[in-house]
XYZ file of N, CA, C and O in Angstrom:
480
model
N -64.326 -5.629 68.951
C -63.639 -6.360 67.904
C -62.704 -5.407 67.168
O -63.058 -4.275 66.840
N -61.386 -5.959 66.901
C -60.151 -5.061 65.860
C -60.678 -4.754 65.012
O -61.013 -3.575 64.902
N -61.043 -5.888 63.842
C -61.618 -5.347 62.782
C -62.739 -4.675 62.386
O -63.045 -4.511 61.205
N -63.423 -4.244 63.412
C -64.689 -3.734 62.700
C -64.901 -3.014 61.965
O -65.878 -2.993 61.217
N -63.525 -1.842 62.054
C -63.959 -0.651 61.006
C -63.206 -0.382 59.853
O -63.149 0.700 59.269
N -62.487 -1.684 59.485
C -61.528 -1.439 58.670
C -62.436 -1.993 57.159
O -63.309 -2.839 57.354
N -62.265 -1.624 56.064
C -62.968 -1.924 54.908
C -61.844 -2.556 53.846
O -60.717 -2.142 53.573
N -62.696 -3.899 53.274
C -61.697 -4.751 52.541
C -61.927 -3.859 51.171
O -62.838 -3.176 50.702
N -60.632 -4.238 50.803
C -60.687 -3.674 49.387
C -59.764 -4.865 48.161
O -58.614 -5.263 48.349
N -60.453 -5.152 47.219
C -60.110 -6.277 46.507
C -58.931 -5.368 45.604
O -59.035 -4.197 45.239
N -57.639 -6.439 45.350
C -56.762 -5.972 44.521
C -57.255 -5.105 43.354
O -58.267 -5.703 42.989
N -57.142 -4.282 42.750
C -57.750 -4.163 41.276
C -58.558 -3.172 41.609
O -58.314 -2.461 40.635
N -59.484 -2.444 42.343
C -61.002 -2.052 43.298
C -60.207 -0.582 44.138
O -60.580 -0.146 45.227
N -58.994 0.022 43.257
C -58.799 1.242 43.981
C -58.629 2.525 43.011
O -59.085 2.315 41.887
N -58.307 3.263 43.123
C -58.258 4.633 42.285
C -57.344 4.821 41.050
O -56.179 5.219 41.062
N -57.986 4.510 40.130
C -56.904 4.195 38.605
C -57.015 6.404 37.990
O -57.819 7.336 37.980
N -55.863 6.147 37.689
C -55.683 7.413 36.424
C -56.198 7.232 34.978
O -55.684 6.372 34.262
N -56.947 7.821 34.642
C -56.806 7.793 32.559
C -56.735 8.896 31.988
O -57.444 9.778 32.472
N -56.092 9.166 31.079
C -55.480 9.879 30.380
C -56.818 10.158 29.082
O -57.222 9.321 28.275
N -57.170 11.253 29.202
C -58.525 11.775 28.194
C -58.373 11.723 26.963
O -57.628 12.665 26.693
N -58.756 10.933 25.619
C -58.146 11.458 24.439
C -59.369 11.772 23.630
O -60.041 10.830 23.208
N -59.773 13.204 23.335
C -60.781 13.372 22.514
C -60.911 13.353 21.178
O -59.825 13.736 20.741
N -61.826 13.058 20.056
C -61.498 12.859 18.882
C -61.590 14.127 18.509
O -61.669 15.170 19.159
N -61.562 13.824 17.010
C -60.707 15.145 16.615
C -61.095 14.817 14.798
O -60.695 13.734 14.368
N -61.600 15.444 14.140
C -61.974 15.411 12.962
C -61.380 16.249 12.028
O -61.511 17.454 12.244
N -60.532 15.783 10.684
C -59.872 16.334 9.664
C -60.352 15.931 8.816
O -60.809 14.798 8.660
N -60.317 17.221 7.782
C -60.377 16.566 6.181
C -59.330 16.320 5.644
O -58.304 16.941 5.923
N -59.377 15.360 4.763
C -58.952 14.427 4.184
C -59.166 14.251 2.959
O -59.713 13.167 2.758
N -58.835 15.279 1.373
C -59.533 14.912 0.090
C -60.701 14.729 0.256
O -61.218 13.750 -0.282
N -61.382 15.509 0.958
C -62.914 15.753 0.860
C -63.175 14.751 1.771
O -64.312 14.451 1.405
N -62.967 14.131 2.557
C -63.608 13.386 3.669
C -63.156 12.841 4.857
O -62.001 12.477 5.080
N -64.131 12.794 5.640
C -63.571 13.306 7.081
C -62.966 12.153 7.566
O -63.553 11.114 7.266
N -62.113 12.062 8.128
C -61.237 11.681 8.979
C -60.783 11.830 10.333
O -60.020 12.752 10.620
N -61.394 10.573 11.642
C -61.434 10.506 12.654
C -60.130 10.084 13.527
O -59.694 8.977 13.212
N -59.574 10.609 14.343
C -58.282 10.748 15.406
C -58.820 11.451 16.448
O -59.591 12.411 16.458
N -58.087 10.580 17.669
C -58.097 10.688 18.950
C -56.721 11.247 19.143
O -55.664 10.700 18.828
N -56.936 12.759 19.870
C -55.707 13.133 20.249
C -55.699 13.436 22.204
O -56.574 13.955 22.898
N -54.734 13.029 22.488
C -54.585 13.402 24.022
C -54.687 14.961 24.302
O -54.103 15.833 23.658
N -55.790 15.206 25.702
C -56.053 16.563 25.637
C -55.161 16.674 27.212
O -55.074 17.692 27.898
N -54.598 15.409 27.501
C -53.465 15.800 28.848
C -54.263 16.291 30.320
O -53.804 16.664 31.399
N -55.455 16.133 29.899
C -56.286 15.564 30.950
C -56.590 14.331 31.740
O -57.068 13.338 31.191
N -56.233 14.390 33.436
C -56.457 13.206 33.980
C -57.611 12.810 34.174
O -58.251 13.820 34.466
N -58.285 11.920 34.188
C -59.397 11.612 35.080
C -59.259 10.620 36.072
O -59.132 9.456 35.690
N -59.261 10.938 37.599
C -59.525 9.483 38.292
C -61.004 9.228 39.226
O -61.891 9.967 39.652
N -60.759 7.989 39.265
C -61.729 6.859 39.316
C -61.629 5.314 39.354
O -60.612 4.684 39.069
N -62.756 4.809 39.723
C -62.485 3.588 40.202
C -63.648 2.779 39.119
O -64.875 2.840 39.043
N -62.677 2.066 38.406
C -63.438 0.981 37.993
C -63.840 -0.255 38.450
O -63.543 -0.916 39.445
N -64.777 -0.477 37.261
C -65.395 -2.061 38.053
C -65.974 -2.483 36.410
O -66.223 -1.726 35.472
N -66.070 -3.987 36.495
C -66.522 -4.637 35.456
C -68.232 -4.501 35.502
O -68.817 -4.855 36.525
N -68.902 -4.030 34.469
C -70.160 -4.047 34.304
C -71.204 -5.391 34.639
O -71.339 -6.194 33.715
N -71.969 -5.668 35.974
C -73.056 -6.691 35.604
C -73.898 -6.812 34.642
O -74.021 -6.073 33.666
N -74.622 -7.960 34.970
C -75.573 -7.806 33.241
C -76.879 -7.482 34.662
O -77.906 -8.054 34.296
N -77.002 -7.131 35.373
C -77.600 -6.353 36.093
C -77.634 -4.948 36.064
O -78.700 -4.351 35.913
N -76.588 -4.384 36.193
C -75.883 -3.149 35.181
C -76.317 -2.831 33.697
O -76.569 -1.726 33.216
N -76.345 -4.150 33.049
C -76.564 -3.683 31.627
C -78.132 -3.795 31.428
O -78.692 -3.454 30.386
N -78.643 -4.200 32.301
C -80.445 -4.544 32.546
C -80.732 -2.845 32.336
O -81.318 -2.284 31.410
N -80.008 -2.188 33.709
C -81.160 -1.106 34.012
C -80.560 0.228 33.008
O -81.171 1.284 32.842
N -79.313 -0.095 32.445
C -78.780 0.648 31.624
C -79.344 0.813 30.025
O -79.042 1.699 29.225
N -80.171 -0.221 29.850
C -80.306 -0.515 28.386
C -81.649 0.622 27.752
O -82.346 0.375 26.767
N -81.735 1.743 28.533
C -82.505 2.445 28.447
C -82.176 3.443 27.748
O -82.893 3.871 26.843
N -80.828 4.047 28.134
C -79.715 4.665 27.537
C -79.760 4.806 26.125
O -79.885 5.886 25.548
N -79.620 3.317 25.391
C -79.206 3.133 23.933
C -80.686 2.873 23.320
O -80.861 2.767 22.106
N -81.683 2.785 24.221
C -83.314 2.379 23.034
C -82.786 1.042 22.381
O -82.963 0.948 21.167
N -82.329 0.276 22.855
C -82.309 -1.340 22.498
C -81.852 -2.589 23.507
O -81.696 -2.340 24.702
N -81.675 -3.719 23.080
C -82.105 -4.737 24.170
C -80.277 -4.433 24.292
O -79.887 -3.666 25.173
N -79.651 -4.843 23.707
C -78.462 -5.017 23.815
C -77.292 -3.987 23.509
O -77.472 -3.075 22.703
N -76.319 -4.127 24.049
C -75.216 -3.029 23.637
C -74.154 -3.226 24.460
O -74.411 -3.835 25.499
N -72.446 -2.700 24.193
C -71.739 -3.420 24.417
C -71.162 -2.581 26.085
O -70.043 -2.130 26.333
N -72.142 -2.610 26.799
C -71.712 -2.160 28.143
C -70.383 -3.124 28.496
O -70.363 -4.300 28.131
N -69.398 -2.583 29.161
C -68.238 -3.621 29.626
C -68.046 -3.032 31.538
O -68.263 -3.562 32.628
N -67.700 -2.121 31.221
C -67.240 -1.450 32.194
C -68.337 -0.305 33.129
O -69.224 0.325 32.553
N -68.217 -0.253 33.824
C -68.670 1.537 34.913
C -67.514 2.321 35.362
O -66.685 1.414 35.440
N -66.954 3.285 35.677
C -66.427 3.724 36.064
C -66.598 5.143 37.133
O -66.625 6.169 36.453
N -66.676 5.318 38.109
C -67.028 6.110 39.168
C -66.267 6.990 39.521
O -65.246 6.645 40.116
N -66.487 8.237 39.299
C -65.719 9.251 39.137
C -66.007 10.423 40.414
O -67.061 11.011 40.173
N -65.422 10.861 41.561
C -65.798 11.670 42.139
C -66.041 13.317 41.915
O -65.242 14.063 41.349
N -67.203 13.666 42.433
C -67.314 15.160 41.480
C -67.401 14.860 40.236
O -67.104 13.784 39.718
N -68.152 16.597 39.313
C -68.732 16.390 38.073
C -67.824 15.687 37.167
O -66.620 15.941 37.164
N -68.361 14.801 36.388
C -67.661 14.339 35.405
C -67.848 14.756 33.908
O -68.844 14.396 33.279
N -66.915 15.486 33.386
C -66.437 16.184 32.296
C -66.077 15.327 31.129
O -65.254 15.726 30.305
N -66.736 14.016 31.014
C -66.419 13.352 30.124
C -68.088 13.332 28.667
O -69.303 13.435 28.834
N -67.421 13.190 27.691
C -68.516 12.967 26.679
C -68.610 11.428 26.196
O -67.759 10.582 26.470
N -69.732 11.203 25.465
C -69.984 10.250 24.803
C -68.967 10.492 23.249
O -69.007 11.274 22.299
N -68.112 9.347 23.663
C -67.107 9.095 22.439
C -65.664 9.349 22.508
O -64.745 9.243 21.696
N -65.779 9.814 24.051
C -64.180 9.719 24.474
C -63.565 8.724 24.597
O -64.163 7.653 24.700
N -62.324 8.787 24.618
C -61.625 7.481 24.773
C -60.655 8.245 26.108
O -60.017 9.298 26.098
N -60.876 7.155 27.285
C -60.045 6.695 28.348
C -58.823 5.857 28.357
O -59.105 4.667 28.216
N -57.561 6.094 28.477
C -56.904 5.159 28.140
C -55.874 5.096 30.019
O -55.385 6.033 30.651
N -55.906 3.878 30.287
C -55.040 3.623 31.347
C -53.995 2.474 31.111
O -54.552 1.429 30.777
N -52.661 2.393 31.195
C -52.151 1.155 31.003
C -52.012 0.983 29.353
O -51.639 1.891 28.610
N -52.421 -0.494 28.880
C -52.471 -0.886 27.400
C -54.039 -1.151 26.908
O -54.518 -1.729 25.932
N -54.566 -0.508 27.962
C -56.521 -0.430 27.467
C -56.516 0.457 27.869
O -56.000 1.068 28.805
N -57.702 0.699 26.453
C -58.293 1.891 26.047
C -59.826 1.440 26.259
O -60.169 0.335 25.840
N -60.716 2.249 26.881
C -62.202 2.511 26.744
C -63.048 3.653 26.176
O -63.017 4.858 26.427
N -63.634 3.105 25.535
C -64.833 4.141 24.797
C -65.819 4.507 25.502
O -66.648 3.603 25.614
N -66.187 5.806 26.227
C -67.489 5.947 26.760
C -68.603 6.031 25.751
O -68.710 6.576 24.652
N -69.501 5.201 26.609
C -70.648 5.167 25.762
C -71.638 6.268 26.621
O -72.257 6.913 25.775
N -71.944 6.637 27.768
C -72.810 7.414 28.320
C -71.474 8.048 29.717
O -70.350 7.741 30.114
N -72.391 8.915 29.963
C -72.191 9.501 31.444
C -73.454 10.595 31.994
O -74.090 11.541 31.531
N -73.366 9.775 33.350
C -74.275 10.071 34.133
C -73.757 10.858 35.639
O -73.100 10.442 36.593
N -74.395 12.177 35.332
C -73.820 12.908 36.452
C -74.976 12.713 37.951
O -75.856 13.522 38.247
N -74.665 11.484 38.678
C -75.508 11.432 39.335
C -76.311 12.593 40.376
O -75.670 13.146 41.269
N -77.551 12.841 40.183
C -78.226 13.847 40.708
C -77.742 15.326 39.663
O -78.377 16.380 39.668
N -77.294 15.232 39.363
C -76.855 16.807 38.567
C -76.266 17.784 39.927
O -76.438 19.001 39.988
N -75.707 17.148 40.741
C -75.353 17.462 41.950
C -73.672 17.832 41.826
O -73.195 18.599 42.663
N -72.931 17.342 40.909
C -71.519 17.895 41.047
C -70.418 16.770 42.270
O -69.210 16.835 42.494
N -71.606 15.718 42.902
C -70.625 15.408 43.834
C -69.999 13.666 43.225
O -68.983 13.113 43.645
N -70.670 13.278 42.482
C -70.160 11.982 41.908
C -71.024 11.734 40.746
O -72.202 12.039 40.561
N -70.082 11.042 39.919
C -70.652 10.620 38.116
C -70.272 9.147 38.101
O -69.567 8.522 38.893
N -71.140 8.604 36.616
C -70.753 7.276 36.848
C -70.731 7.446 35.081
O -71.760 7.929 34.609
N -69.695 7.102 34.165
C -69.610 6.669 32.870
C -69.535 5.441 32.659
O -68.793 4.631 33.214
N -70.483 5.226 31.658
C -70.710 3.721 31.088
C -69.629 3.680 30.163
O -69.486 4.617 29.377
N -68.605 2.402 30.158
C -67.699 2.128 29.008
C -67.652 1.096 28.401
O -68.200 0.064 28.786
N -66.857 1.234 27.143
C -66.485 -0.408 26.139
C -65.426 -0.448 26.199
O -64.779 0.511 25.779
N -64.698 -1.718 26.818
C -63.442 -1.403 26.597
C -63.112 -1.898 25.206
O -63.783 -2.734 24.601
N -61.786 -1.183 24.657
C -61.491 -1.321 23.075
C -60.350 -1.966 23.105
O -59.501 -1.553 23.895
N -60.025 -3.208 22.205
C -58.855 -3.283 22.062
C -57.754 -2.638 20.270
O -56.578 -2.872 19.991
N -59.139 -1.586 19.218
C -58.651 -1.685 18.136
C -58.282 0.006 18.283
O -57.837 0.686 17.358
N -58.645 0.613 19.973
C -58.442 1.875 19.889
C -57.224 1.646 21.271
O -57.348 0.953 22.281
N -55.767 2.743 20.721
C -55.060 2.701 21.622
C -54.282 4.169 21.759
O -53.468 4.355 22.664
């Protein structure tokens, strides 16, 4: 058979760029003040929309039933991202909420995200 070894791939389901923006804390008349500045770091990876199958085995993470998992994103090799970065590709922006360096192995990570629409 022709097709046997060829692998479908859904529009949307291929290797996106985001642009890293880490926050960044100033004072401000005695109080602090939060900004995300671009550190001109790429990251790529392939997203996908979070199941609530996904958010089942994830909810371990946050110590509560619920939380605003949206996204996964799959990153090849270690992933250098923190909790509270912002990913931005396009006109969305995502907030990582976790990252998981699968196996502590260096060869693939998976970050849990929110996507934001009040962070850009």
């Amino acid at each position: 058979m022709m097709f046997g070894n060829i692998m479908y791939l859904r529009p949307g389901n291929l290797w996106k760029s985001f642009r890293v923006l880490k926050m960044h804390v100033d004072n401000v008349d005695g109080y602090a003040k939060n900004s995300y500045e671009d550190t001109g770091t790429i990251v790529d990876g392939i997203l996908a929309q979070a199941t609530s199958n996904e958010r089942e085995l994830t909810k371990h993470l946050w110590d509560q039933k619920l939380h605003s998992l949206t996204h996964t994103l799959v990153v090849s090799g270690r992933c250098d991202l923190k909790k509270s970065d912002i990913l931005a590709y396009e006109e969305k922006a995502y907030l990582v909420l976790a990252v998981d360096n699968a196996g502590d192995l260096g060869v693939a990570g998976v970050a849990y995200l929110e996507e934001r629409n009040d962070l850009k």
